[in-house]
Short mmCIF file of C-alpha atoms in Angstrom, two decimals:
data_model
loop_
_atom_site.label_atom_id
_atom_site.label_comp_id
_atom_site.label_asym_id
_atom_site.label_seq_id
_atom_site.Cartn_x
_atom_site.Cartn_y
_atom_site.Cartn_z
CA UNK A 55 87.52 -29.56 144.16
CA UNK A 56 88.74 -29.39 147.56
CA UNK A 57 86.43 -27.02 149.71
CA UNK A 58 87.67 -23.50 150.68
CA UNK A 59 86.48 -21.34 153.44
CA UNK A 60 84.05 -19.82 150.96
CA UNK A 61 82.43 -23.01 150.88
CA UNK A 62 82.09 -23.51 154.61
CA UNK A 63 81.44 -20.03 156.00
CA UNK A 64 77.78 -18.07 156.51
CA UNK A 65 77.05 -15.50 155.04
CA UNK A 66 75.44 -13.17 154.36
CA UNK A 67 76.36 -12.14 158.25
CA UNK A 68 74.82 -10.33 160.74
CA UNK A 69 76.29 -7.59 161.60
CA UNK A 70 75.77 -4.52 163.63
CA UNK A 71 77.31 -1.12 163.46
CA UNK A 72 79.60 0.66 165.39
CA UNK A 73 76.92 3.36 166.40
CA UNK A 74 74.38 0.58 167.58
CA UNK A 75 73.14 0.47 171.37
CA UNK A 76 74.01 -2.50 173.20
CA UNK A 77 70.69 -3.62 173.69
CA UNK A 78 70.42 -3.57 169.60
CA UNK A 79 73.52 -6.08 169.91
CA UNK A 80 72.37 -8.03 172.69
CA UNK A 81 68.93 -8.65 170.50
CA UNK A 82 70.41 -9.16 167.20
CA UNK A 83 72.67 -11.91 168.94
CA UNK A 84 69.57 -13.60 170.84
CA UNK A 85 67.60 -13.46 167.68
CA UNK A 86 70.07 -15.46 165.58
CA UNK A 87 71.38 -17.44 168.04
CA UNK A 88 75.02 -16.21 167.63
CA UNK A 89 78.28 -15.95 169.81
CA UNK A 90 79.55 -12.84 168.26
CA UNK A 91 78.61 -10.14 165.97
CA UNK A 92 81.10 -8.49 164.10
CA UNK A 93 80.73 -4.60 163.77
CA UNK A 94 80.77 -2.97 159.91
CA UNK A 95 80.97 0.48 159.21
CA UNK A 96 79.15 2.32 156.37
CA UNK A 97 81.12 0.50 153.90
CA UNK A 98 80.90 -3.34 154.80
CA UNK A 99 84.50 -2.97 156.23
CA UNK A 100 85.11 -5.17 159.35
CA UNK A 101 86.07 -3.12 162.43
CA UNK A 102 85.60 -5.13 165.05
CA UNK A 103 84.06 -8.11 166.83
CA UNK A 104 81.29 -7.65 169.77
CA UNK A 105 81.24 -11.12 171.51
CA UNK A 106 77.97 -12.13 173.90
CA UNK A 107 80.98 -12.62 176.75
CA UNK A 108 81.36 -8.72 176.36
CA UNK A 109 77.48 -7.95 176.61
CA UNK A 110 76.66 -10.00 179.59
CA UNK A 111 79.98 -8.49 181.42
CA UNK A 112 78.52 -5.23 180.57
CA UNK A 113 74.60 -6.37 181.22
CA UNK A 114 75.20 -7.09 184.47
CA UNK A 115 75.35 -3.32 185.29
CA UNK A 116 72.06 -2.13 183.08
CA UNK A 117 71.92 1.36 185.11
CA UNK A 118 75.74 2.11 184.38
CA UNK A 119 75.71 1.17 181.14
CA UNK A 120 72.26 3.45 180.29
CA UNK A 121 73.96 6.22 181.83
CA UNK A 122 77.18 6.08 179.57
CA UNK A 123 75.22 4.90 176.36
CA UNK A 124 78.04 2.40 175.49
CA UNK A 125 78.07 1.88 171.84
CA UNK A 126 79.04 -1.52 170.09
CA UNK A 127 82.24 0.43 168.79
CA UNK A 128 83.60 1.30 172.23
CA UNK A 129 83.03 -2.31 173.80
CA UNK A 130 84.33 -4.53 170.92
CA UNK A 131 87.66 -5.44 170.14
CA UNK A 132 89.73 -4.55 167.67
CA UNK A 133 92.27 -5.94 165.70
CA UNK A 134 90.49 -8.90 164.51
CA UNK A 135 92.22 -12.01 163.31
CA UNK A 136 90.81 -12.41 159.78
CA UNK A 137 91.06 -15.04 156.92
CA UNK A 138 90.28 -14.55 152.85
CA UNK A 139 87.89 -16.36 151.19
CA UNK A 140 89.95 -18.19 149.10
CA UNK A 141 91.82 -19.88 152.15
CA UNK A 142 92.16 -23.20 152.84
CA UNK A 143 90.03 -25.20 155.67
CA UNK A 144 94.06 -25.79 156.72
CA UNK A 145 94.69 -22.38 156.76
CA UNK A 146 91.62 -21.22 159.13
CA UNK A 147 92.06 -24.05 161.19
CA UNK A 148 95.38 -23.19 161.71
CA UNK A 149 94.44 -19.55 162.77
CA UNK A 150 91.75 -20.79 164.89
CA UNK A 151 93.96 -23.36 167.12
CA UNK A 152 96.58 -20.55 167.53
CA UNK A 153 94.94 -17.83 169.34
CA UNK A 154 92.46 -20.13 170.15
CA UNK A 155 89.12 -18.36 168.47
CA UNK A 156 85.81 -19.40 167.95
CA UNK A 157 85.10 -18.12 164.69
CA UNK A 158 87.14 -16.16 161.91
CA UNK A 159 85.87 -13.23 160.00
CA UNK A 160 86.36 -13.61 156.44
CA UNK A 161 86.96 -10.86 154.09
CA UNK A 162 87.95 -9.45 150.85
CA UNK A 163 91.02 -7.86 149.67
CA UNK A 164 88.94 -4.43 150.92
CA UNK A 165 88.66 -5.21 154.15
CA UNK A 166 85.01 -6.03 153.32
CA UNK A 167 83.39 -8.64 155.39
CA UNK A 168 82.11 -11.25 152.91
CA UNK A 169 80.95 -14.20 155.82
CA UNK A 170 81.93 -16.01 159.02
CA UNK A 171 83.59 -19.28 159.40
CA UNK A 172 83.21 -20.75 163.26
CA UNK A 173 84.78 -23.85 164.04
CA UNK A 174 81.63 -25.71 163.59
CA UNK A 175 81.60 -24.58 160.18
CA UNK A 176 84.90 -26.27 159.32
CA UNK A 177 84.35 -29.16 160.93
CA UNK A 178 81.14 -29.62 158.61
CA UNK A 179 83.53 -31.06 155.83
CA UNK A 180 83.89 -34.04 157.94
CA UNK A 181 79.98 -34.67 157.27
CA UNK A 182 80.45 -35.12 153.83
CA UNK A 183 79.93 -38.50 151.82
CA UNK A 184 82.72 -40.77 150.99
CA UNK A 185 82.17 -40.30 147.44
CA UNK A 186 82.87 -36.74 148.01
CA UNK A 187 85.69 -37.37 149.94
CA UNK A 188 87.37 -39.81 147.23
CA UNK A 189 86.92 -37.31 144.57
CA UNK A 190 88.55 -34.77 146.16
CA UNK A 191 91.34 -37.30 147.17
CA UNK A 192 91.47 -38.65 143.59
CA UNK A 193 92.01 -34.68 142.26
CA UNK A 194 94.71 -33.52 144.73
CA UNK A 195 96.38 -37.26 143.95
CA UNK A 196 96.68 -36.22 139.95
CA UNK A 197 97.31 -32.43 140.54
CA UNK A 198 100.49 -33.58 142.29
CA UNK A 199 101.16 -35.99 139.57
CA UNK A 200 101.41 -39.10 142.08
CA UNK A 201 98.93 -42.30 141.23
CA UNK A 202 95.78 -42.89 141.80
CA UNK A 203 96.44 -45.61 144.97
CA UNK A 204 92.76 -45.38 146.57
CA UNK A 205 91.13 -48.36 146.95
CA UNK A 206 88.47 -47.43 149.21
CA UNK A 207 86.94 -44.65 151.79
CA UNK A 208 84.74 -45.78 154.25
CA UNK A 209 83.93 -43.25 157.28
CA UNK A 210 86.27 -40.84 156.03
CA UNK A 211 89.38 -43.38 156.28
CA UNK A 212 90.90 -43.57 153.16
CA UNK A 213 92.53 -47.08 151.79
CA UNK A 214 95.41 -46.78 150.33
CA UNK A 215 97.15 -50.19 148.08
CA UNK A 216 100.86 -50.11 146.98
CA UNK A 217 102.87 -51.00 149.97
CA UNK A 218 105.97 -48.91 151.38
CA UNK A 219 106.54 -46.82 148.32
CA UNK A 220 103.35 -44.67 149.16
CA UNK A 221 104.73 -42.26 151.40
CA UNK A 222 104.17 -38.89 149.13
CA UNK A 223 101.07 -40.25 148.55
CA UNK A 224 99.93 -41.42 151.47
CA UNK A 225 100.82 -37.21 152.97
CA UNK A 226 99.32 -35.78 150.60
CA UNK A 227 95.58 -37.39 151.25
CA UNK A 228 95.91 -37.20 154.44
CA UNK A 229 96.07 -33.62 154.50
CA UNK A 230 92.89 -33.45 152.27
CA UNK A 231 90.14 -31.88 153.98
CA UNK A 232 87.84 -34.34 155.16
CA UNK A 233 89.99 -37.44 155.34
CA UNK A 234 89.90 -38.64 158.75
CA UNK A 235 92.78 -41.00 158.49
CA UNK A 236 94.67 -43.28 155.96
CA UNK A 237 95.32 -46.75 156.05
CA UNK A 238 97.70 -48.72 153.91
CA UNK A 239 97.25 -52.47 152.04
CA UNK A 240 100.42 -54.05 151.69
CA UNK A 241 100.91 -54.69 147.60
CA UNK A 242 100.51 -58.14 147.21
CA UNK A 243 103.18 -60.41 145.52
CA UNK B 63 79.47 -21.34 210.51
CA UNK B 64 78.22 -17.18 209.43
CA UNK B 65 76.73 -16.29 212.84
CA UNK B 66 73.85 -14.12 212.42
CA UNK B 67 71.70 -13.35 215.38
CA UNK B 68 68.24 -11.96 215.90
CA UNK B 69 69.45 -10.87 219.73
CA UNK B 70 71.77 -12.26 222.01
CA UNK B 71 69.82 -14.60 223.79
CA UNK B 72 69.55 -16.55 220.20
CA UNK B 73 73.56 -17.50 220.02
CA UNK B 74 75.15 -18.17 216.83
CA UNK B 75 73.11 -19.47 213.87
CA UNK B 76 72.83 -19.59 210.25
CA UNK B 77 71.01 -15.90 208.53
CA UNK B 78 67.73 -16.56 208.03
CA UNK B 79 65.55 -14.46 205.23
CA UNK B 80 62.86 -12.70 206.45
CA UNK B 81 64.28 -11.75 209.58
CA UNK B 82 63.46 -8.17 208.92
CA UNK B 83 66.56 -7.22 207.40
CA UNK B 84 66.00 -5.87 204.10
CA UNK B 85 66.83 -8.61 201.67
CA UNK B 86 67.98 -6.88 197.64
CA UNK B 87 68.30 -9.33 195.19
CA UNK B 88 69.73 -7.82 191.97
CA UNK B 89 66.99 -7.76 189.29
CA UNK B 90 68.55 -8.93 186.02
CA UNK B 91 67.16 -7.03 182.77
CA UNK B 92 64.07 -8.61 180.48
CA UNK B 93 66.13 -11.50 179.11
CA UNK B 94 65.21 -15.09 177.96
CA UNK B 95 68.21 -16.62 178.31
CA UNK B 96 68.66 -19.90 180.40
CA UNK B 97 71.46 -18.84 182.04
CA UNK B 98 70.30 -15.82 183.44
CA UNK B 99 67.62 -17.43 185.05
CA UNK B 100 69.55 -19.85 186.35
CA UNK B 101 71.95 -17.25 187.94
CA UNK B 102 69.03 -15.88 189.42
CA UNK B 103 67.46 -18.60 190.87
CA UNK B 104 71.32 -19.83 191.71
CA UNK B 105 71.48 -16.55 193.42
CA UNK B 106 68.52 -17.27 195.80
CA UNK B 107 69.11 -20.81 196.81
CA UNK B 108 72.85 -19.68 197.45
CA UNK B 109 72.24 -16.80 198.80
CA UNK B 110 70.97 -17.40 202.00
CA UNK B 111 74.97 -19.17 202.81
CA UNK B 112 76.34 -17.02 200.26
CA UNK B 113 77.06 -19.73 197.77
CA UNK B 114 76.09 -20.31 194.08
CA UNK B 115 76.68 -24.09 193.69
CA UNK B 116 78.44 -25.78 190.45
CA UNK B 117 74.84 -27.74 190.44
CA UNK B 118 72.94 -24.27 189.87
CA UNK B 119 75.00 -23.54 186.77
CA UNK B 120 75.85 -26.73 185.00
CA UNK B 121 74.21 -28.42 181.80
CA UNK B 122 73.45 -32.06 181.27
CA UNK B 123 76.41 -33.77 180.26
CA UNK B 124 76.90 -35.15 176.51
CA UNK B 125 78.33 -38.78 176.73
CA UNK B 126 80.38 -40.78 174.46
CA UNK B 127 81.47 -43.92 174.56
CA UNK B 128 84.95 -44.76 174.20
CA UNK B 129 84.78 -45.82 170.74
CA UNK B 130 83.12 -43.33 169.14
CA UNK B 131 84.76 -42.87 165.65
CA UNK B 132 85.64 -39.12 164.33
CA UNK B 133 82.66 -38.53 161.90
CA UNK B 134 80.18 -39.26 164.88
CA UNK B 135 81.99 -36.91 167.47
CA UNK B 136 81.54 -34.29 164.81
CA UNK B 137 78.17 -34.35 164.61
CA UNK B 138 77.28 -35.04 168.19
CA UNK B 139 78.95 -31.59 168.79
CA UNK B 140 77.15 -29.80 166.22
CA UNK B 141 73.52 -31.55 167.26
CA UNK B 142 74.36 -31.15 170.76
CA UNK B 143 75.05 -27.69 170.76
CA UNK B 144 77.69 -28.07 173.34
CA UNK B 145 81.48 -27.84 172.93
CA UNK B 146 82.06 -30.57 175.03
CA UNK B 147 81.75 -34.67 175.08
CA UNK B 148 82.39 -36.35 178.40
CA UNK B 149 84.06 -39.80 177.05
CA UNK B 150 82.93 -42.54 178.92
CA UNK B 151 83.94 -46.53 179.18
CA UNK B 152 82.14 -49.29 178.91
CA UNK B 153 80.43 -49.21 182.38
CA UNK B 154 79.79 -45.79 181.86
CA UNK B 155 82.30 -44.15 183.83
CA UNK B 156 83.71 -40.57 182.71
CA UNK B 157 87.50 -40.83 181.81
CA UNK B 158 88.07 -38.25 179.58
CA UNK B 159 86.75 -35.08 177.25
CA UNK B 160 86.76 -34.04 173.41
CA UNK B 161 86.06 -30.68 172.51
CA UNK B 162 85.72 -29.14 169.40
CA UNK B 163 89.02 -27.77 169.26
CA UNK B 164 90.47 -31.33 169.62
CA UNK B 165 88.61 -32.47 166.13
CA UNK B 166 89.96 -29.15 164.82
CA UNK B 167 93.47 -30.54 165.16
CA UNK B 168 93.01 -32.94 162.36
CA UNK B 169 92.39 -30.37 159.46
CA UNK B 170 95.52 -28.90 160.63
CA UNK B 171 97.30 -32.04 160.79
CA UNK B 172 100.18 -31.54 157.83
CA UNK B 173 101.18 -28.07 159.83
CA UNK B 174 101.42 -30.17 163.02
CA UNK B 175 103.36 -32.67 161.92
CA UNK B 176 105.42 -30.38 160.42
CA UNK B 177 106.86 -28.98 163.04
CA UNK B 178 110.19 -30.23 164.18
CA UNK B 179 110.03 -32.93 166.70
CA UNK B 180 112.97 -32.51 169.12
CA UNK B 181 112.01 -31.46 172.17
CA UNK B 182 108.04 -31.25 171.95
CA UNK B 183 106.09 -29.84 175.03
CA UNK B 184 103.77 -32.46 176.74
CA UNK B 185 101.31 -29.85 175.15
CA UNK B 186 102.35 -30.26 171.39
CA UNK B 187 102.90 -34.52 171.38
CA UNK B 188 99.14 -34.31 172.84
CA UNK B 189 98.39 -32.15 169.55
CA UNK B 190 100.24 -34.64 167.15
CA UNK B 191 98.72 -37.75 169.29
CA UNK B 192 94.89 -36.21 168.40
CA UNK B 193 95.70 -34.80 164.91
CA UNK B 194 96.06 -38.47 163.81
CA UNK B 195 93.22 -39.99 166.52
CA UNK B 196 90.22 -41.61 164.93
CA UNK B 197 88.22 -42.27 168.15
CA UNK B 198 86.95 -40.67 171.28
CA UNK B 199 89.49 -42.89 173.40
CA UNK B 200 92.61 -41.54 170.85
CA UNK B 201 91.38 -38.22 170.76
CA UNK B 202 90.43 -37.46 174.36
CA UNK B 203 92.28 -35.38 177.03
CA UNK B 204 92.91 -37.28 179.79
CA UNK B 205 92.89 -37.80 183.42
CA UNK B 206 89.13 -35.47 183.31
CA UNK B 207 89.74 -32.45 185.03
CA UNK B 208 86.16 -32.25 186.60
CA UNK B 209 84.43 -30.37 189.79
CA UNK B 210 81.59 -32.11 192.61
CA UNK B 211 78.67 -30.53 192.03
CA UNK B 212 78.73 -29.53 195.14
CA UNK B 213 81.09 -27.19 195.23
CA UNK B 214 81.16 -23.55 194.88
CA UNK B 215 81.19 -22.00 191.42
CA UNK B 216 83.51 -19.73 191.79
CA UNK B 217 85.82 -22.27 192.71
CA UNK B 218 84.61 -24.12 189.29
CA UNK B 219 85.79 -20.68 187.89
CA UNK B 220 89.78 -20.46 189.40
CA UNK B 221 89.62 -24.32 188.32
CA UNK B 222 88.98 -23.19 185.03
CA UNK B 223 91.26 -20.54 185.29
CA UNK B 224 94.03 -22.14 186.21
CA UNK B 225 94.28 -24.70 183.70
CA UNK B 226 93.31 -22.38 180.75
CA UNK B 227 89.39 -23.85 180.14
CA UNK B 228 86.44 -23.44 178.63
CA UNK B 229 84.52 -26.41 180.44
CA UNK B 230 84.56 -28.37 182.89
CA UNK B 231 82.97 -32.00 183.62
CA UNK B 232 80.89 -32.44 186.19
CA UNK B 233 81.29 -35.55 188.24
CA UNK B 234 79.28 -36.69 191.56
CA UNK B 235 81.02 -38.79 194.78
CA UNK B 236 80.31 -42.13 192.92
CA UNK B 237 82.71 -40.96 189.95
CA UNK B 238 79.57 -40.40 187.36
CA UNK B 239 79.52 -37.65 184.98
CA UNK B 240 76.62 -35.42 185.98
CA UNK B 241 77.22 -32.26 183.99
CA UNK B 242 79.25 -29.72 182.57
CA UNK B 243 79.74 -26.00 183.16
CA UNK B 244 80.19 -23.82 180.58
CA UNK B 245 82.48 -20.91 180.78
CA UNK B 246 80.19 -18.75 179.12
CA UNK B 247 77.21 -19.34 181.27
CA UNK B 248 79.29 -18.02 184.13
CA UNK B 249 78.34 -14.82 183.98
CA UNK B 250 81.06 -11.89 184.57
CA UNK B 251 80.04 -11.90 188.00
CA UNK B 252 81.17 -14.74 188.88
CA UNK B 253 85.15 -14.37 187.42
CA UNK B 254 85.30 -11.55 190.02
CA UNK B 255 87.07 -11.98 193.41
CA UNK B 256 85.65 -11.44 196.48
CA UNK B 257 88.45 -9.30 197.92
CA UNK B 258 88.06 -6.86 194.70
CA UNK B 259 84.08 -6.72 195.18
CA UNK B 260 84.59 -6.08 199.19
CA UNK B 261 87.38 -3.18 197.93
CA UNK B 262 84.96 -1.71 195.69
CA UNK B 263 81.95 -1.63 198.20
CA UNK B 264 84.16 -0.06 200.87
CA UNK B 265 85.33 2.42 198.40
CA UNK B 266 81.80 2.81 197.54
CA UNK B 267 80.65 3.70 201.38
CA UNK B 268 83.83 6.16 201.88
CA UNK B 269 82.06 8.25 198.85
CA UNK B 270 78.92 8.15 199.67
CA UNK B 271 78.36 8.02 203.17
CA UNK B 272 79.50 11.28 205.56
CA UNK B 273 81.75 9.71 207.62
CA UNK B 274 82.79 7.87 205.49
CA UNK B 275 82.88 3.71 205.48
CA UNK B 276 84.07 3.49 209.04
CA UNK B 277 80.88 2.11 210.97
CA UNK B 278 79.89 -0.49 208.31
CA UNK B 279 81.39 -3.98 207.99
CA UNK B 280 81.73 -5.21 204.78
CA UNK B 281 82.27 -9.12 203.97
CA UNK B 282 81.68 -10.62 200.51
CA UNK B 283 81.43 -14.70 200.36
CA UNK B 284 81.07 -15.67 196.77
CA UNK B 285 79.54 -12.46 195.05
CA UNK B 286 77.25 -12.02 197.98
CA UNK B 287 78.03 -8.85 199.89
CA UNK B 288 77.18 -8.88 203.98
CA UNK B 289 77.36 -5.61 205.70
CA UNK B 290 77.21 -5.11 209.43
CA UNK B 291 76.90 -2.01 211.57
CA UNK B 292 80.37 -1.60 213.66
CA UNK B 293 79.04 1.34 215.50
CA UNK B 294 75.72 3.59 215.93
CA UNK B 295 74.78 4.85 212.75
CA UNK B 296 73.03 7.73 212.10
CA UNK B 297 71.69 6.87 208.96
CA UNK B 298 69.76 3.25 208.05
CA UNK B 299 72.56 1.04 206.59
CA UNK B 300 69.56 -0.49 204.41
CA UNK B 301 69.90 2.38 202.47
CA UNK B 302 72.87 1.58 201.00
CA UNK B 303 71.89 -1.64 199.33
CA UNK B 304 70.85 -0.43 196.20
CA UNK B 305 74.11 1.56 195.38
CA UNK B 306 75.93 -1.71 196.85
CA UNK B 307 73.96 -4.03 194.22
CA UNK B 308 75.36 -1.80 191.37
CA UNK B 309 79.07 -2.74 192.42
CA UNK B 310 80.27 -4.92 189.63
CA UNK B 311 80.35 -8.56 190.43
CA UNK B 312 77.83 -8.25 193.29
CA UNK B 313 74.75 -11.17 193.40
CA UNK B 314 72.95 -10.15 196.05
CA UNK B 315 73.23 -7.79 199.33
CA UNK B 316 72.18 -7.66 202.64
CA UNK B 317 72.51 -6.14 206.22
CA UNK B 318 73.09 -8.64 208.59
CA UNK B 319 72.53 -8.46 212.98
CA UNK B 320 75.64 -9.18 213.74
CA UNK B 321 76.89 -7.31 217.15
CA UNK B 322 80.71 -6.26 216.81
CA UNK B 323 81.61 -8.58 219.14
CA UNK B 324 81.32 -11.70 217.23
CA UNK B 325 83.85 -12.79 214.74
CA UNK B 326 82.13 -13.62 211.22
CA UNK B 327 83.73 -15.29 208.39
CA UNK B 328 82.14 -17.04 204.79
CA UNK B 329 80.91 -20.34 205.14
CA UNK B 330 83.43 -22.72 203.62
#
């Protein structure tokens, strides 16, 4: 089965609230090695995203920002582009490339935030094995009722046999997830 | 050349530290991050001409060569850490990037292609060009936008800028990749321009000085702020440093001898 962002994304994700001190942020994000935290309230909703770009603007003026006791709510921002769990890799790519993100929050018809899916993390289905790969070719071939042309998949470039009259074919596996590119063997005879 | 005397029998010559001039440096928070450190000690070397150099900020450069096929490029960006290859050719010259957004293209290859294809931007044919790339050479932007190292960073900044990135290649007089900067380890400071930090500052000594900001010079070369004393004072203009460091932007401050006669102007 072709991955979804639920299969790619972290989670469980950590968050902070939108009470939190900056330096709670600025920790959290140091501890775990993170870009961006995005801020929960009481009831796992997603209200907002608190990048490290906003913290070291604001670290750079420690006095100030002690004096107005910033809280993660009033320096993150808010809408945040968001993508369900049961989206394609397509799908969050998409989103990603278009306003030009870093990361996506996922969540839950709720609103809750159920992980985090960077562009790193979709990229990852390019790691997998070839086997993989050709299963999940194989599958998407026979739910669109086209045949099974794959001859081989070596690095992610999938070999296709069968000659001109491939074309559906040959789209759909290349949008497969994973598939670097697809190459075509002229039918013989 | 800045012209900063000790007395007039000296003539015009480069600031030195230590000349008895108090000499603030802004003391970053308890951090462990590389870059802040690097800032600071950016901020010291530089200081003393009022630059931060492109060489204090950068990170070793990731290279590829050329041929590098997609399933390697993937994972040299995730083991790397970085978000940025510098491609390279056989005899190891730089002659173009990959990022991770450039690999991204592919899984949205079917919306790309897609799209109608009369009149494309140069933008969008580059997007359908790397959507179906398979190596470093297909899937590269090219010419390298890249900075000396050398030069000032806030000019690696408006570079940036300008052209809408996240990094930039570093890449030394004998056209070798030598680094990269990283938007993101150019701190906030840097993104601010000098004229807005030298507005701020004077607004700064109208409010708090009687008198207002009238006696006090104020020139700011690449985050560092220089003040000079236009007339008598009849307070120490010392004392103003530490409400100066707190302007945003602001790297370092100083009070400089400068008699009102001389012109002064940033090193360039």
């Amino acid at each position: 089965m072709s991955p979804t962002i639920q299969d790619v994304m972290t989670s469980p994700v950590v968050t902070i609230s939108p009470d939190a001190e900056l330096k709670d942020a600025a920790a959290r994000l140091r501890a775990g090695g993170f870009s961006a935290l995005p801020v929960v309230d009481s009831q796992g909703r997603l209200v907002g995203i608190l990048s490290e770009a906003d913290l070291l603007a604001r670290a750079e003026r420690p006095a100030t920002s002690v004096r107005s006791g910033t809280l993660a709510g009033q320096l993150m921002s808010r809408p945040v582009v968001t993508v369900s769990a049961d989206a394609s890799l397509t799908e969050a790519a998409d989103l990603l490339l278009r306003y030009g993100l870093q990361r996506l929050p996922v969540v839950d018809g709720a609103g809750r935030l159920a992980g985090i899916a960077s562009r790193g993390d979709l990229l990852k289905v390019f790691l997998r094995s070839d086997e993989e790969v050709a299963r999940d070719v194989r599958e998407r071939l026979r739910a669109e009722g086209l045949p099974d042309l794959v001859t081989a998949v070596e690095d992610g470039v999938v070999t296709l046999s069968g000659g001109a009259g491939e074309e559906p074919a040959r789209r759909v596996v290349e949008a497969v997830a994973g598939v670097v590119a697809v190459r075509d063997v002229p039918a013989v005879g | 050349m800045l012209a900063g005397s000790q007395g007039a029998a000296e003539g015009p010559s480069a600031p030195r530290m230590g000349s008895g001039r108090a000499w603030r440096l802004r003391t970053f928070g308890p951090t462990d991050t590389l870059v802040a450190a690097r800032m600071l000690t950016a901020a010291m070397n530089g200081a003393t001409n009022g630059q931060t150099l492109v060489r204090d900020v950068m990170r070793p450069p990731v290279l590829v060569p050329e041929r590098t096929w997609f399933r390697e490029l993937v994972r040299l960006l995730r083991d790397s850490g970085s978000g940025f290859l510098t491609v390279v050719d056989a005899g190891g010259m730089p002659i173009g990037a990959v990022t991770g957004e450039d690999l991204l293209l592919k899984l949205a290859r079917r919306r790309i292609e897609e799209r109608p294809a009369g009149h494309e931007s140069a933008g969008r044919r580059a997007e359908r060009r790397k959507a179906a790339a398979v190596t470093a050479r297909e899937l590269m932007s090219e010419p390298l936008v890249s900075v000396p190292p050398g030069e000032p960073a806030a000019e690696a900044v408006r570079v940036m800028r300008r052209r809408g990135l996240r990094h930039l290649a570093v890449v030394d007089g004998g056209g070798r990749a030598v680094g990269v900067v990283e938007r993101g380890d150019l701190l906030a400071t840097l993104l601010r321009d000098d004229d807005e930090i030298r507005q701020d500052v004077e607004d700064l000594l109208a409010r708090e000085l009687r008198g207002g900001a009238i006696g006090v010079g104020v020139m700011v070369c690449d985050g560092v702020v220089l003040l000079r004393r236009l007339r008598d004072l009849d307070f120490r203009l010392d004392d103003v440093l530490p409400a100066v460091l707190e302007v945003e932007g602001v790297l370092a401050a100083r009070v400089l001898d400068v008699s009102v006669a001389e012109r002064w102007r940033c090193p360039s």
